[in-house]
mmCIF file of C-alpha atoms in Angstrom:
data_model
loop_
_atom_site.group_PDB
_atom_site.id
_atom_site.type_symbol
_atom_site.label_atom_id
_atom_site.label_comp_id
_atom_site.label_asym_id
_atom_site.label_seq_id
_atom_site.Cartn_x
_atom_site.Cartn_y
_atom_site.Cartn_z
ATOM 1 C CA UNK A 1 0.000 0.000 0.000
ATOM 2 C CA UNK A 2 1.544 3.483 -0.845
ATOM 3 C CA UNK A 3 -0.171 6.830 0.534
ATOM 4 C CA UNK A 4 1.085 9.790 -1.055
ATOM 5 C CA UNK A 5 -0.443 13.494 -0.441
ATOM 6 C CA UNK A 6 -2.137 15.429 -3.149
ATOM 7 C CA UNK A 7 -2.726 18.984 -2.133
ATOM 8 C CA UNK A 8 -3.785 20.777 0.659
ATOM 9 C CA UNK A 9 -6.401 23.680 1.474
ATOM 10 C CA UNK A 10 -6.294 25.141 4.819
ATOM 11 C CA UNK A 11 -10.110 26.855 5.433
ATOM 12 C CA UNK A 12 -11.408 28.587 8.415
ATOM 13 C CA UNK A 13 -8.540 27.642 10.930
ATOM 14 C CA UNK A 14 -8.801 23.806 9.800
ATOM 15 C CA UNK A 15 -7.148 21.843 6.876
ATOM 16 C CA UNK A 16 -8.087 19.375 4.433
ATOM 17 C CA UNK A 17 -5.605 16.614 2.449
ATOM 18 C CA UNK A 18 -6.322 15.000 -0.235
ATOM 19 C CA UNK A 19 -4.678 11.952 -0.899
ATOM 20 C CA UNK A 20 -3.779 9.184 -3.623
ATOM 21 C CA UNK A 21 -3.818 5.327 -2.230
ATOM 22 C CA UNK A 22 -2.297 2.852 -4.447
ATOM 23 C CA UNK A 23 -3.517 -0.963 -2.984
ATOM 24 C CA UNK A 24 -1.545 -3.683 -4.809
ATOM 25 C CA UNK A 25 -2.429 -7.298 -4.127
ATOM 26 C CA UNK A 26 -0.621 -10.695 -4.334
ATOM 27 C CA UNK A 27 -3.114 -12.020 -7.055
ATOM 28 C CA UNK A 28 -2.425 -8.895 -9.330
ATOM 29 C CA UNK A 29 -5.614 -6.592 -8.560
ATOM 30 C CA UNK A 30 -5.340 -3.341 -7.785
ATOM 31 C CA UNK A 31 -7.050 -0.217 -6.136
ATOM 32 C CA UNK A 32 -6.362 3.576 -6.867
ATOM 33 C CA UNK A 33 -8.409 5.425 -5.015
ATOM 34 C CA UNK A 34 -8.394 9.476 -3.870
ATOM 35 C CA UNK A 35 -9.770 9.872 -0.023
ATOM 36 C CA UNK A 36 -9.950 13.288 1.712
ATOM 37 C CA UNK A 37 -9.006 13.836 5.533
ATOM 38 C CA UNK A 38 -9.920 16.284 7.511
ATOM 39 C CA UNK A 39 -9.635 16.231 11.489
ATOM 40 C CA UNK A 40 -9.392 12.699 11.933
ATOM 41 C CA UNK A 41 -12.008 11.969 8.998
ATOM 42 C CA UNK A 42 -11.454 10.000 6.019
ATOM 43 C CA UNK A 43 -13.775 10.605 3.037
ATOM 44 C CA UNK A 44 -13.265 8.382 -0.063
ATOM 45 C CA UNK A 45 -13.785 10.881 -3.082
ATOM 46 C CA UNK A 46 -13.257 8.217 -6.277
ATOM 47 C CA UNK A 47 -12.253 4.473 -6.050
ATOM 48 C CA UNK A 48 -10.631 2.815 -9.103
ATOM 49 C CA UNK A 49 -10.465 -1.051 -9.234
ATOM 50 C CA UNK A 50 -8.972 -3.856 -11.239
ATOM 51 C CA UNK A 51 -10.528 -6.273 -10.772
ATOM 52 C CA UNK A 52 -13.865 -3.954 -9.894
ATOM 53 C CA UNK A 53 -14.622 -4.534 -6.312
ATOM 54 C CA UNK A 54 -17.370 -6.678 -5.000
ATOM 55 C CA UNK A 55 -19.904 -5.078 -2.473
ATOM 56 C CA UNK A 56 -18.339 -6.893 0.516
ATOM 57 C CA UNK A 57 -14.789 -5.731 -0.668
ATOM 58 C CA UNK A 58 -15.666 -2.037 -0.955
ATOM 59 C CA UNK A 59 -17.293 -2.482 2.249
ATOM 60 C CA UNK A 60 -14.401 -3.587 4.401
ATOM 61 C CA UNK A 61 -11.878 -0.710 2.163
ATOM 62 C CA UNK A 62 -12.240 1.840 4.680
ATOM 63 C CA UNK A 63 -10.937 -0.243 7.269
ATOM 64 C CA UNK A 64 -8.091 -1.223 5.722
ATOM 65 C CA UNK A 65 -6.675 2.364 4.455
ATOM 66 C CA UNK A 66 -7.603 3.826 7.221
ATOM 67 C CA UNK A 67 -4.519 3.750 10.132
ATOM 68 C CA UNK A 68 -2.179 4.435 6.845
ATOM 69 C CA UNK A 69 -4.180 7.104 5.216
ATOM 70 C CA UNK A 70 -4.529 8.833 8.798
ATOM 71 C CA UNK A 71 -0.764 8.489 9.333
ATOM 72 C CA UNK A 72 0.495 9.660 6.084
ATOM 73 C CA UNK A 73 -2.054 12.487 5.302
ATOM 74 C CA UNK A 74 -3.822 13.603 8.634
ATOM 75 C CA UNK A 75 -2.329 12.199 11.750
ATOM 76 C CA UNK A 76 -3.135 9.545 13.613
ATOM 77 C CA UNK A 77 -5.902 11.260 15.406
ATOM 78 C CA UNK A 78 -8.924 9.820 14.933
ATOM 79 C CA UNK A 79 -7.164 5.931 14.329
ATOM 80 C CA UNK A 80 -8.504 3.233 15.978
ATOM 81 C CA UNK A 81 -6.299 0.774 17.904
ATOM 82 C CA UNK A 82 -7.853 -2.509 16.481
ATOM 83 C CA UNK A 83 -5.954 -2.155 13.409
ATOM 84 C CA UNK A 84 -3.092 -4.395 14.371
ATOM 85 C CA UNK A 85 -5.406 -7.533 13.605
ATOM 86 C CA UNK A 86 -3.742 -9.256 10.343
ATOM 87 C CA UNK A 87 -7.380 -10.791 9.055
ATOM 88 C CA UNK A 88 -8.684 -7.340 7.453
ATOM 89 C CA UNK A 89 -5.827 -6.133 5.920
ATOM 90 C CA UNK A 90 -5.186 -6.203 2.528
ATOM 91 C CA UNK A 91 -2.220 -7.843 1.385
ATOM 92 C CA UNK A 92 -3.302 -10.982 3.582
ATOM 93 C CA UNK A 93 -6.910 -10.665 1.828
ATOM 94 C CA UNK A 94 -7.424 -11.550 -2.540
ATOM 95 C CA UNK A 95 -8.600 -8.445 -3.819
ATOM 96 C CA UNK A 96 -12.160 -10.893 -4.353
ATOM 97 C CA UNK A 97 -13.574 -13.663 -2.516
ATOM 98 C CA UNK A 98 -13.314 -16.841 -3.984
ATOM 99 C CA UNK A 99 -16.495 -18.108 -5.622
ATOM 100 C CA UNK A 100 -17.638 -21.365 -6.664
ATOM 101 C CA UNK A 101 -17.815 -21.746 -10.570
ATOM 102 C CA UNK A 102 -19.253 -24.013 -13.106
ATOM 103 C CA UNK A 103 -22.538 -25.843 -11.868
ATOM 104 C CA UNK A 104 -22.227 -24.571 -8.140
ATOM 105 C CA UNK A 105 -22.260 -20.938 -9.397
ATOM 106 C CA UNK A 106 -24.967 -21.838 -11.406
ATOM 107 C CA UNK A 107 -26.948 -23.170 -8.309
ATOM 108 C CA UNK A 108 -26.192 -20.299 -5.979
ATOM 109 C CA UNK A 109 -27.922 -17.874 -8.427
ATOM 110 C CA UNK A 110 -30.614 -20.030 -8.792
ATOM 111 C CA UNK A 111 -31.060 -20.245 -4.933
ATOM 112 C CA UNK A 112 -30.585 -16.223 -4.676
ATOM 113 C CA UNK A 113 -33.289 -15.872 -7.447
ATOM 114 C CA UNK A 114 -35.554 -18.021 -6.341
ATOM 115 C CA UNK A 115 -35.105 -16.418 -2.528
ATOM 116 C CA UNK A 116 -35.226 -13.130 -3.425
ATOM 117 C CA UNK A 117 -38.624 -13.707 -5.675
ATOM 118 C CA UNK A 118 -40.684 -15.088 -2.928
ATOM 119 C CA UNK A 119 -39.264 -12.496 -0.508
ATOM 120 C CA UNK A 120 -40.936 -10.045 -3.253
ATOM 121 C CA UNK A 121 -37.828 -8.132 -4.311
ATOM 122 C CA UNK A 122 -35.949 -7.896 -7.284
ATOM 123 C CA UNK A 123 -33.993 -11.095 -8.263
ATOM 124 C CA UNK A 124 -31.800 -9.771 -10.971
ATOM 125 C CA UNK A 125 -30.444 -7.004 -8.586
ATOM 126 C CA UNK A 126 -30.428 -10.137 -5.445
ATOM 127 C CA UNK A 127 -27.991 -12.284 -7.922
ATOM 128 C CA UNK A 128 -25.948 -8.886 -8.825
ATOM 129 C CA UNK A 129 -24.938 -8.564 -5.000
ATOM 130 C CA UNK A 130 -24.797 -12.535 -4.457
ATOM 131 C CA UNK A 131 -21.979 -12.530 -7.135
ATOM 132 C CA UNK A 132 -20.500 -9.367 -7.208
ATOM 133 C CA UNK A 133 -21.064 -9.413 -11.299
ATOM 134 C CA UNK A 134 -22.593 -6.414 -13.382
ATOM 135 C CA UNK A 135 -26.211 -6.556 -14.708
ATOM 136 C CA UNK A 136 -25.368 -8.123 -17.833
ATOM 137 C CA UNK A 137 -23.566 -10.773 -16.262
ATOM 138 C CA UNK A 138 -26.424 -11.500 -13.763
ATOM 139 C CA UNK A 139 -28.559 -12.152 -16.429
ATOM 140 C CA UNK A 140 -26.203 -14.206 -18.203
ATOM 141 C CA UNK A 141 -25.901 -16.880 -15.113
ATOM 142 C CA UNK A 142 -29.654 -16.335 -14.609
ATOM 143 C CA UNK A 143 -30.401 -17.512 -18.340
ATOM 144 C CA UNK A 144 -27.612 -20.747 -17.689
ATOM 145 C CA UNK A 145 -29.275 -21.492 -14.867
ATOM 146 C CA UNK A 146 -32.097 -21.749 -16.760
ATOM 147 C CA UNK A 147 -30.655 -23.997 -19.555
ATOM 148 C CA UNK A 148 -29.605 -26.060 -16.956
ATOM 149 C CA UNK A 149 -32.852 -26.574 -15.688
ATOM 150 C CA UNK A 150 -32.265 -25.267 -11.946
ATOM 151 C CA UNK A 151 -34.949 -22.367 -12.842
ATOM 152 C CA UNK A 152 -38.365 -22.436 -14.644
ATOM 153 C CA UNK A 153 -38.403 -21.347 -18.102
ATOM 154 C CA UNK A 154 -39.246 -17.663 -18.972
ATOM 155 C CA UNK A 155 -42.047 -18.669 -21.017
ATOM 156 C CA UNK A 156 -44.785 -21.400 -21.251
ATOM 157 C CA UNK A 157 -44.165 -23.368 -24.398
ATOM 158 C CA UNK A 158 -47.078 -24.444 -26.335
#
């Protein structure tokens, strides 16, 4: 992880840094992102990922740039002291969970569509978070899981 400062604007007796974080991972994904701190704040302002980030991975990013980003940019004010735990940070974590593939994938986005329809809400958007996969790619494993008879067709056949 590298933390380097952008610029600075001092406003009103208090300061704000911007700052450019560079995450580099084992597997060969990567994170740019730009985060603002301000007394003991950290704001994430843009986030660029290779792979893209899952839900669950963006979730847990704060954590992990935080004690760094506060130390390089902002001081170590507001940092909190359970950041000496290895299991959150990132270059002991794959830049994405692994997920099952071939017929099991197809069966956990079956069992997330079919959950998420009787719960009433949308099932495209419930496989979308389940695999961490754009729209289009949803409703590709939706349509396989289909074809592989796991779901009921789209349309009565005559």
């Amino acid at each position: 992880m590298s933390v380097r400062p952008a610029w600075k604007v001092r406003e009103n007796g208090t300061a704000t840094t911007w700052c450019n974080v560079r995450l580099a991972f084992d597997d060969g994904a990567g994170v740019d992102l730009l985060a603002a701190v301000r007394e003991g704040c950290v704001a994430i302002e843009d986030v660029r990922a290779r792979p893209a980030l899952s839900l669950d991975d963006l979730a847990v990013l704060p954590d992990w740039i935080e004690g760094p980003l506060l130390e390089a940019c902002g001081g170590a004010v507001g940092a909190r002291s359970d950041d000496t735990s290895d299991e959150g940070s990132p270059d002991k974590r794959h830049a994405r969970p692994a997920r099952p593939r071939g017929m099991e994938a197809l069966r956990l986005v079956a069992a997330e569509y079919s959950e998420a329809q009787q719960a009433g809400r949308d099932p495209v958007l419930a496989v979308m978070a389940a695999t961490g996969h754009s729209r289009r790619r949803a409703l590709r494993q939706i349509a396989g899981a289909r074809d592989a008879g796991l779901l009921a067709p789209r349309h009565a056949r005559r």
